[in-house]
Amino acid sequence: MTTEANAPWLVVGLGNPGPEYAASRHNIGFMVADLLAERMGAKFKAHKARAQVVEGRIGPAGPLNRRVILAKPLSYMNLSGGPVTQLRDFYKVPVENIVAVHDELDIDYGVLRLKLGGGDNGHNGLKSMTKSFGPDYHRVRFGIGRPPGRMQVADFVLKDFSSTERKELDYFVDRAADAVEALVIEGLERAQSTYNS
């Protein structure tokens, strides 16, 4: 039986599978997960839960070292809850140790907000996860801003970042990965005080 203190963390980067979506705003969760995997020195492998996963550890040696499973669900965004639930059960992860990394329309581009629980704000990936196991998981919300003019939200999130946005994208993805690590190692409040700028 895993006690709360040594229970693993499940960090889920939300996105859509397939090369046509790889650079889109909706796939920021995949981008952050890829960078975290690179930092762990590990490659994603297929898991029977319809997801790609990396198992590893983050944090300094000692009591702050955490076992982490990184996951990229291979279902489409609106079905993310199924693979995440299977991974939660497989790795015996408490819901409060699940972190969803996702794009957020109501926050300016590049701004981060970390929180525990709450609504889905119309985000289909969160909607699916909440339907599967309730809202009490962590979120690392990566601001993408609102679509310009009359562009539909669905078109906006599935488009690639603009050339202006791409200039800073690596920096913001790096900062989001730092925020995930801080959340897992130091806890929500300390991570919020650093990254909820």
Rosetta silent file (secondary structure, phi, psi, omega in degrees, C-alpha in Angstrom):
SEQUENCE: MTTEANAPWLVVGLGNPGPEYAASRHNIGFMVADLLAERMGAKFKAHKARAQVVEGRIGPAGPLNRRVILAKPLSYMNLSGGPVTQLRDFYKVPVENIVAVHDELDIDYGVLRLKLGGGDNGHNGLKSMTKSFGPDYHRVRFGIGRPPGRMQVADFVLKDFSSTERKELDYFVDRAADAVEALVIEGLERAQSTYNS
SCORE:     score description
SCORE:     0.000 S_00000001
   1 L     0.000  125.227  178.634    0.000    0.000    0.000 S_00000001
   2 L   -82.397  129.702  174.946    1.496    3.369   -0.971 S_00000001
   3 L   -79.165  161.045 -177.959    1.233    5.989    1.723 S_00000001
   4 H   -53.035  -41.572 -174.341    0.274    9.520    0.729 S_00000001
   5 H   -65.654  -36.086 -177.718    3.845   10.770    1.204 S_00000001
   6 H  -108.975   13.590  176.520    5.453    8.309   -1.211 S_00000001
   7 L   -64.272  145.073  179.390    2.559    7.921   -3.653 S_00000001
   8 L   -71.966  163.393  174.252    3.594    8.570   -7.260 S_00000001
   9 E  -106.782  144.844  176.692    2.561   11.646   -9.232 S_00000001
  10 E  -118.947  110.298 -179.383    0.888   11.454  -12.617 S_00000001
  11 E  -102.906  114.890 -174.390    1.625   14.470  -14.827 S_00000001
  12 E  -106.928  115.286  171.603   -0.667   14.509  -17.854 S_00000001
  13 E   -86.229  121.561 -178.527    0.158   16.713  -20.818 S_00000001
  14 L   -89.777  140.604  179.456   -3.102   17.290  -22.682 S_00000001
  15 L  -176.596 -174.477  175.060   -3.131   17.417  -26.469 S_00000001
  16 L  -113.346  136.740  178.766   -4.285   15.682  -29.632 S_00000001
  17 L   -71.813  156.673  174.394   -2.236   12.858  -31.197 S_00000001
  18 L   108.396  142.535 -175.476   -0.928   13.157  -34.754 S_00000001
  19 H   -61.241  -28.113 -177.004    1.596   15.350  -36.584 S_00000001
  20 H   -68.653  -18.159 -179.966   -1.057   17.771  -37.847 S_00000001
  21 H  -104.472   -7.740 -167.370   -1.709   18.925  -34.254 S_00000001
  22 L   -51.493  -39.830 -175.058    1.854   18.761  -32.919 S_00000001
  23 L  -101.957   11.786 -175.163    2.567   22.509  -32.956 S_00000001
  24 E   -80.039  160.493  179.904   -0.964   23.731  -32.184 S_00000001
  25 H   -58.530  -36.226 -177.673   -1.969   25.811  -29.175 S_00000001
  26 H   -66.903  -14.339 -176.076   -4.137   22.938  -27.908 S_00000001
  27 H  -101.982   18.726 -178.974   -1.012   20.762  -27.675 S_00000001
  28 H   -60.396  -32.160  178.293    0.937   22.862  -25.209 S_00000001
  29 H   -61.798  -40.832  176.875    0.505   20.058  -22.643 S_00000001
  30 H   -62.787  -41.765 -177.819    2.331   17.622  -24.949 S_00000001
  31 H   -61.934  -42.340  179.951    5.141   20.169  -25.439 S_00000001
  32 H   -68.090  -41.827  178.616    5.645   20.576  -21.675 S_00000001
  33 H   -62.104  -40.521  178.354    5.524   16.783  -21.140 S_00000001
  34 H   -60.613  -42.262 -179.923    8.138   16.288  -23.887 S_00000001
  35 H   -67.445  -40.351  177.735   10.478   18.755  -22.178 S_00000001
  36 H   -62.175  -40.255  178.113    9.992   17.110  -18.771 S_00000001
  37 H   -63.522  -41.662  178.305   10.806   13.722  -20.318 S_00000001
  38 H   -60.670  -42.085  178.568   13.930   15.200  -21.904 S_00000001
  39 H   -63.959  -32.168  177.851   14.998   16.555  -18.495 S_00000001
  40 H   -79.119  -11.253 -177.838   14.540   13.057  -17.022 S_00000001
  41 L    71.173   33.630 -176.358   16.637   11.658  -19.855 S_00000001
  42 L  -129.820  158.351  178.905   13.843    9.274  -20.830 S_00000001
  43 L  -112.568  146.776  177.769   11.766    8.546  -23.917 S_00000001
  44 L   -66.604  141.135  176.531    8.009    8.029  -24.081 S_00000001
  45 E  -126.703  152.440  178.792    6.857    4.421  -24.508 S_00000001
  46 E   -67.222  140.002  176.413    3.448    3.058  -25.456 S_00000001
  47 E  -122.366  149.415 -176.976    1.254    1.973  -22.528 S_00000001
  48 L   -63.340  -14.251 -179.440   -1.791   -0.294  -22.750 S_00000001
  49 L   -81.660   24.453 -178.365   -3.909    2.581  -21.353 S_00000001
  50 L    56.464   50.024  179.576   -3.919    4.289  -24.802 S_00000001
  51 E  -153.102  160.312  167.767   -1.195    6.686  -23.742 S_00000001
  52 E  -100.789  137.979 -177.808    2.520    7.255  -24.046 S_00000001
  53 E  -133.352  156.640  170.687    4.295    7.260  -20.703 S_00000001
  54 E  -131.797  131.347  174.120    7.651    7.949  -19.102 S_00000001
  55 E  -108.956  135.997  179.730    8.438    6.753  -15.590 S_00000001
  56 E  -170.625 -164.951  179.872   11.132    8.508  -13.633 S_00000001
  57 E  -131.671  148.432  171.782   11.998   10.673  -10.670 S_00000001
  58 E  -132.551  157.511  179.444   12.349   14.399  -10.178 S_00000001
  59 L   102.336  164.447 -179.110   13.718   16.476   -7.362 S_00000001
  60 L   -68.465  160.291  176.715   16.872   16.343   -5.260 S_00000001
  61 L   -59.616  149.824  178.718   17.974   13.123   -3.563 S_00000001
  62 L   106.519 -157.732 -171.967   16.271   12.496   -0.245 S_00000001
  63 L   -66.346  -18.192 -179.398   12.732   13.153    0.976 S_00000001
  64 L   -90.773    0.285  178.686   11.938   15.644   -1.822 S_00000001
  65 L   -77.927  127.377 -173.766   12.664   13.128   -4.574 S_00000001
  66 E  -118.482  139.851  172.363    9.380   12.181   -6.234 S_00000001
  67 E   -81.548  127.481 -175.812    8.340    9.267   -8.424 S_00000001
  68 E  -130.675  136.587  169.462    6.617   10.710  -11.470 S_00000001
  69 E  -109.869  120.176  174.181    4.764    9.204  -14.401 S_00000001
  70 E   -92.996  140.265 -178.523    4.512   11.557  -17.370 S_00000001
  71 E  -139.732  143.109  170.308    1.672   10.790  -19.755 S_00000001
  72 E  -124.352  104.816  178.895    0.388   11.903  -23.133 S_00000001
  73 E   -60.916  139.757 -179.414   -3.060   10.390  -23.775 S_00000001
  74 L   -99.499    3.488  170.094   -3.387    9.087  -27.330 S_00000001
  75 L   -77.643  169.840  172.661   -7.153    9.486  -27.378 S_00000001
  76 L   -74.033  162.550 -173.776   -8.398   12.794  -28.719 S_00000001
  77 H   -46.508  -45.958 -173.452   -8.628   15.644  -26.226 S_00000001
  78 H   -73.809   -0.712  177.387  -12.328   15.176  -25.454 S_00000001
  79 H  -119.631   16.494 -175.352  -11.687   11.532  -24.422 S_00000001
  80 L   -58.334  -30.193 -175.444   -8.627   12.146  -22.208 S_00000001
  81 H   -58.873  -35.318 -178.366  -10.402   10.964  -19.053 S_00000001
  82 H   -61.081  -58.614  178.656  -10.378    7.291  -20.136 S_00000001
  83 H   -59.840  -38.533 -177.832   -6.593    6.867  -20.517 S_00000001
  84 H   -65.964  -40.459  178.288   -5.889    9.030  -17.440 S_00000001
  85 H   -62.875  -42.541  179.166   -8.247    6.920  -15.296 S_00000001
  86 H   -63.143  -40.571  178.855   -6.568    3.717  -16.493 S_00000001
  87 H   -67.839  -40.868  177.584   -3.127    5.147  -15.673 S_00000001
  88 H   -56.445  -45.933 -178.796   -4.324    6.355  -12.267 S_00000001
  89 H   -68.937  -42.248 -177.387   -5.548    2.838  -11.458 S_00000001
  90 H   -62.500  -44.184 -176.430   -2.498    1.097  -12.927 S_00000001
  91 H   -95.209    0.055 -179.731    0.019    3.225  -10.978 S_00000001
  92 L    55.168   57.672 -178.290   -2.216    3.689   -7.887 S_00000001
  93 L  -100.174  124.633  174.308   -2.070    7.473   -8.004 S_00000001
  94 L   -65.131  146.932 -175.620   -4.313    9.460   -5.637 S_00000001
  95 H   -54.854  -37.756 -178.448   -6.432   12.009   -7.543 S_00000001
  96 H   -71.753   -5.688  173.998   -4.732   14.923   -5.762 S_00000001
  97 H  -100.587   11.896  175.499   -1.397   13.692   -7.198 S_00000001
  98 E   -96.722  134.009  178.583   -2.644   14.088  -10.763 S_00000001
  99 E  -122.861  122.539  174.148   -1.489   17.213  -12.631 S_00000001
 100 E   -99.842  126.171  175.810   -3.095   18.260  -15.929 S_00000001
 101 E  -104.718  120.452 -171.153   -0.999   20.599  -18.080 S_00000001
 102 E  -150.446  162.716  176.350   -3.250   22.392  -20.549 S_00000001
 103 E   -76.432  148.685 -177.551   -3.921   25.469  -22.675 S_00000001
 104 E  -137.015  116.145 -177.314   -6.127   28.186  -21.142 S_00000001
 105 L   -67.614  -33.842 -171.583   -8.037   30.760  -23.219 S_00000001
 106 L   -85.394   12.956  177.822   -8.843   33.151  -20.370 S_00000001
 107 L  -125.376  141.836 -179.881   -5.210   33.882  -19.540 S_00000001
 108 L   -60.481  153.773 -177.538   -2.832   35.999  -21.620 S_00000001
 109 L   -52.956  129.282  174.609   -0.283   34.183  -23.747 S_00000001
 110 L    85.113  -11.348  179.955    2.572   32.666  -21.741 S_00000001
 111 L   -80.897  140.678 -179.890    1.104   33.430  -18.311 S_00000001
 112 E  -109.059  146.850  171.246    0.841   30.454  -15.947 S_00000001
 113 E  -138.628  126.086  177.711   -1.726   29.725  -13.266 S_00000001
 114 E  -106.818  137.093  176.823   -1.468   26.720  -10.936 S_00000001
 115 E  -156.469  167.001  176.127   -4.474   25.523   -8.986 S_00000001
 116 E  -115.107  126.965  177.118   -6.165   22.534   -7.387 S_00000001
 117 L    72.503 -172.179  179.623   -9.699   21.632   -8.444 S_00000001
 118 L   111.229 -175.683 -178.205  -12.248   23.927  -10.043 S_00000001
 119 L   -80.711 -176.906 -179.240  -14.339   23.926  -13.207 S_00000001
 120 L  -101.420   -9.626  176.313  -13.292   22.975  -16.715 S_00000001
 121 L    53.414   32.842  178.478  -13.880   26.419  -18.270 S_00000001
 122 L    78.910    4.990 -179.253  -15.111   24.754  -21.472 S_00000001
 123 L   -83.701  118.758 -173.174  -11.858   22.795  -21.925 S_00000001
 124 H   -65.107  -31.925  177.667  -12.774   19.378  -23.350 S_00000001
 125 H   -66.175  -45.650  178.294   -9.751   17.590  -21.899 S_00000001
 126 H   -66.057  -39.773 -179.919  -10.532   18.794  -18.370 S_00000001
 127 H   -57.151  -45.082 -179.112  -14.236   18.089  -18.898 S_00000001
 128 H   -66.788  -41.457  179.130  -13.429   14.465  -19.749 S_00000001
 129 H   -65.238  -45.575 -178.227  -11.052   14.054  -16.795 S_00000001
 130 H   -63.281  -38.435  178.047  -13.511   15.620  -14.323 S_00000001
 131 H   -63.953  -33.961 -177.033  -16.303   13.378  -15.615 S_00000001
 132 H   -77.500  -39.646 -175.195  -14.046   10.347  -15.063 S_00000001
 133 H  -147.346   23.118  175.660  -12.773   11.012  -11.529 S_00000001
 134 L    86.118  171.541 -171.180  -14.001   14.357  -10.226 S_00000001
 135 L   -91.265    1.411 -167.072  -12.399   17.836  -10.206 S_00000001
 136 L   -87.219   46.119  175.120   -9.906   17.467   -7.340 S_00000001
 137 L  -115.216  163.981  179.871   -6.710   17.259   -9.396 S_00000001
 138 E   -80.484  151.598  174.583   -4.037   19.917   -9.978 S_00000001
 139 E  -129.605  136.258  167.303   -3.923   22.054  -13.098 S_00000001
 140 E  -110.237  105.517 -172.646   -1.023   23.923  -14.652 S_00000001
 141 E   -95.372  122.004 -176.803   -2.859   26.357  -16.912 S_00000001
 142 E  -105.788  113.262 -176.412   -0.805   27.781  -19.774 S_00000001
 143 E   -65.688  131.345  173.513   -2.309   30.992  -21.145 S_00000001
 144 L  -118.876   -2.944 -179.872   -2.912   31.143  -24.899 S_00000001
 145 L    74.061  177.313 -178.275   -5.180   34.209  -24.875 S_00000001
 146 L   -93.615  153.268  178.711   -8.439   34.666  -26.764 S_00000001
 147 L   -64.636  146.515  179.054   -8.856   34.302  -30.538 S_00000001
 148 L   -73.750  149.579  173.357   -8.555   37.543  -32.528 S_00000001
 149 L    55.558 -131.499 -177.015  -11.608   39.127  -34.126 S_00000001
 150 L  -102.073   14.890 -179.418  -14.387   36.709  -34.918 S_00000001
 151 L   -59.905  136.502  177.999  -12.245   33.581  -35.164 S_00000001
 152 L   -68.744  144.776  179.733  -13.963   30.547  -33.651 S_00000001
 153 H   -56.707  -44.897 -177.770  -12.377   29.159  -30.481 S_00000001
 154 H   -59.856  -40.068  178.622  -12.087   25.653  -32.006 S_00000001
 155 H   -67.045  -42.095 -176.960  -10.166   27.028  -35.010 S_00000001
 156 H   -62.213  -48.747 -175.326   -7.915   29.137  -32.779 S_00000001
 157 H   -69.986  -25.719 -179.356   -6.835   26.347  -30.411 S_00000001
 158 H   -90.194   -1.604  175.700   -6.121   23.933  -33.282 S_00000001
 159 L   -86.437  155.623  175.322   -3.943   26.467  -35.141 S_00000001
 160 E   -69.450  158.182  174.463   -0.194   26.680  -34.635 S_00000001
 161 L   -59.634  148.595  179.150    1.224   29.467  -32.510 S_00000001
 162 L   -68.710  165.154 -178.792    1.815   32.681  -34.470 S_00000001
 163 H   -63.283  -34.895  177.383    5.354   33.573  -35.573 S_00000001
 164 H   -65.579  -44.692 -179.827    5.480   36.277  -32.865 S_00000001
 165 H   -64.343  -37.459 -176.783    4.367   33.793  -30.198 S_00000001
 166 H   -62.969  -27.160  179.372    6.871   31.189  -31.385 S_00000001
 167 H   -58.890  -33.225 -177.420    9.758   33.553  -30.601 S_00000001
 168 H  -107.205   -1.117 -172.405    9.001   33.152  -26.892 S_00000001
 169 H   -58.907  -45.311 -178.640    7.428   29.698  -26.897 S_00000001
 170 H   -58.906  -41.759  179.211   10.546   27.773  -25.814 S_00000001
 171 H   -61.599  -45.503 -176.786   11.014   30.113  -22.858 S_00000001
 172 H   -69.803  -36.873  177.240    7.375   29.729  -21.763 S_00000001
 173 H   -65.108  -40.975  177.666    7.401   25.930  -22.178 S_00000001
 174 H   -59.856  -44.487 -179.410   10.594   25.817  -20.109 S_00000001
 175 H   -66.766  -38.150  177.596    8.950   27.919  -17.399 S_00000001
 176 H   -64.711  -39.468  176.867    5.846   25.691  -17.418 S_00000001
 177 H   -64.376  -40.557  174.956    8.057   22.604  -16.959 S_00000001
 178 H   -58.313  -42.139 -177.817    9.770   24.367  -14.031 S_00000001
 179 H   -64.880  -39.957  177.080    6.331   25.072  -12.554 S_00000001
 180 H   -61.938  -46.585 -179.805    5.302   21.396  -12.804 S_00000001
 181 H   -60.830  -43.201 -179.870    8.524   20.342  -11.062 S_00000001
 182 H   -63.412  -40.418  179.218    8.012   22.956   -8.326 S_00000001
 183 H   -61.297  -47.219 -177.143    4.421   21.807   -7.784 S_00000001
 184 H   -69.177  -39.267 -174.744    5.428   18.156   -7.427 S_00000001
 185 H   -84.490  -44.855 -170.416    8.500   18.807   -5.256 S_00000001
 186 H  -103.424  -14.559 -178.234    7.512   21.811   -3.134 S_00000001
 187 L    97.960  164.755 -171.713    3.713   21.694   -3.114 S_00000001
 188 H   -63.155  -48.208 -172.890    1.022   23.940   -4.549 S_00000001
 189 H   -61.717  -45.427 -179.947    1.364   27.034   -2.367 S_00000001
 190 H   -66.134  -40.371  179.184    5.083   27.496   -2.890 S_00000001
 191 H   -64.879  -40.966  178.026    4.781   26.800   -6.614 S_00000001
 192 H   -61.669  -41.275 -176.929    1.899   29.295   -6.885 S_00000001
 193 H   -65.876  -26.820  177.561    3.888   32.001   -5.114 S_00000001
 194 H   -85.824  -41.181 -167.563    6.672   31.591   -7.685 S_00000001
 195 H  -108.423  -18.540  176.692    4.717   31.018  -10.900 S_00000001
 196 L   -79.862   66.743 -173.044    1.250   32.604  -10.520 S_00000001
 197 L   -73.982    0.000    0.000    2.717   35.900  -11.619 S_00000001
